[in-house]
Amino acid sequence: MELNKIIEGRRSVNDFEPNGEISKQDIETIIEKATLSPSSYNLQHWHFLVVHDPDRKKVLKEVAYGQQKVEDAAAAIVVLGNLQAHERAKSIADDLSEKGYLPEEYKENVINQIQGLYGNNETMQRDEAIRGASLAAMTLMYVAQDMGYGTCPMIGFDPEGVRKEFNLPAHLIPAMMITIGPAKEENNPRKSRLSVNEVTTFNGF
Ligand SMILES: Cc1cc2nc3c(=O)[nH]c(=O)nc-3n(C[C@H](O)[C@H](O)[C@H](O)COP(=O)(O)O)c2cc1C
């Protein structure tokens, strides 16, 4: 589908087909495309917790304050951000070097830059984890839309509840959840948007 149509056609879905399905293969295809998103130093801060099994969706619904769409959607994907993605610095630098982006003699510099930026700075680790995961989440929603699935990004859940029920490792933090699957609704009216003038400032305030 043409990109403009995908962007204009996407809505946050409220009503999913309760018996709608999405195959594991489709989920993996969507995630594969989402991993093509950009990230700082190509550190790829995202990780995807796919909740597909009906019993596990019920558990997720409970920590999502009972939001029915978590159970009705064919799956829910919790997009996680990796606080320790900077630890991949060496393999990232190796890849850049192999592909001709980075001369061999600058590899150490890049690794030191990455460590310097994120190594001891928890705010930067958290900001970058959320930023990277959010970019992947948006790609994921557009790819899903292109494949005929509805999605809804959601922050209405208890992150500590998700951590406990799904045994999240300490270095992964939930950025958002995306419910995904065949939708009951189509062509719902577009909710209002601020105008370009209202949200744009050229050349400084
Ligand atoms: C970070 C984020 C969190 C959201 N959380 C929820 C949620 O918990 N439950 C819900 O029904 N919708 C949620 N939404 C959907 C928004 O309400 C929706 O994107 C907004 O109203 C604009 O509608 P549209 O996406 O159809 O254009 C969330 C959206 C974002 C981006």
Coordinates of N, CA and C in Angstrom, one line a residue, residues 21 30 47 59 77 95 102 125 141 149 167 170:
E21 N -7.4 -13.6 14.3 CA -6.1 -14.3 14.5 C -5.0 -13.5 13.8
I30 N 6.3 -8.7 10.8 CA 6.1 -7.3 11.3 C 7.3 -6.8 12.2
H47 N 13.1 -4.4 22.2 CA 12.9 -5.8 22.4 C 11.4 -6.0 22.4
V59 N -3.8 -12.5 31.6 CA -2.9 -11.9 32.6 C -2.6 -10.5 32.3
I77 N 1.7 -6.7 21.9 CA 3.2 -6.7 21.9 C 3.6 -5.6 22.8
D95 N 30.7 -3.8 12.9 CA 29.8 -3.8 11.7 C 30.0 -2.6 10.8
L102 N 33.2 3.2 8.8 CA 34.1 3.7 9.9 C 35.5 3.1 9.7
Q125 N 20.4 6.7 29.4 CA 20.0 5.2 29.1 C 18.5 5.1 28.9
M141 N 3.5 -0.4 13.9 CA 2.1 -0.1 13.6 C 1.8 0.1 12.1
Y149 N -3.8 -5.4 9.4 CA -4.1 -5.5 10.9 C -4.4 -4.2 11.5
N167 N 8.1 -11.6 34.1 CA 9.5 -11.8 34.4 C 10.5 -11.0 33.6
A170 N 15.8 -6.9 34.5 CA 15.9 -5.5 35.0 C 16.3 -4.5 33.9

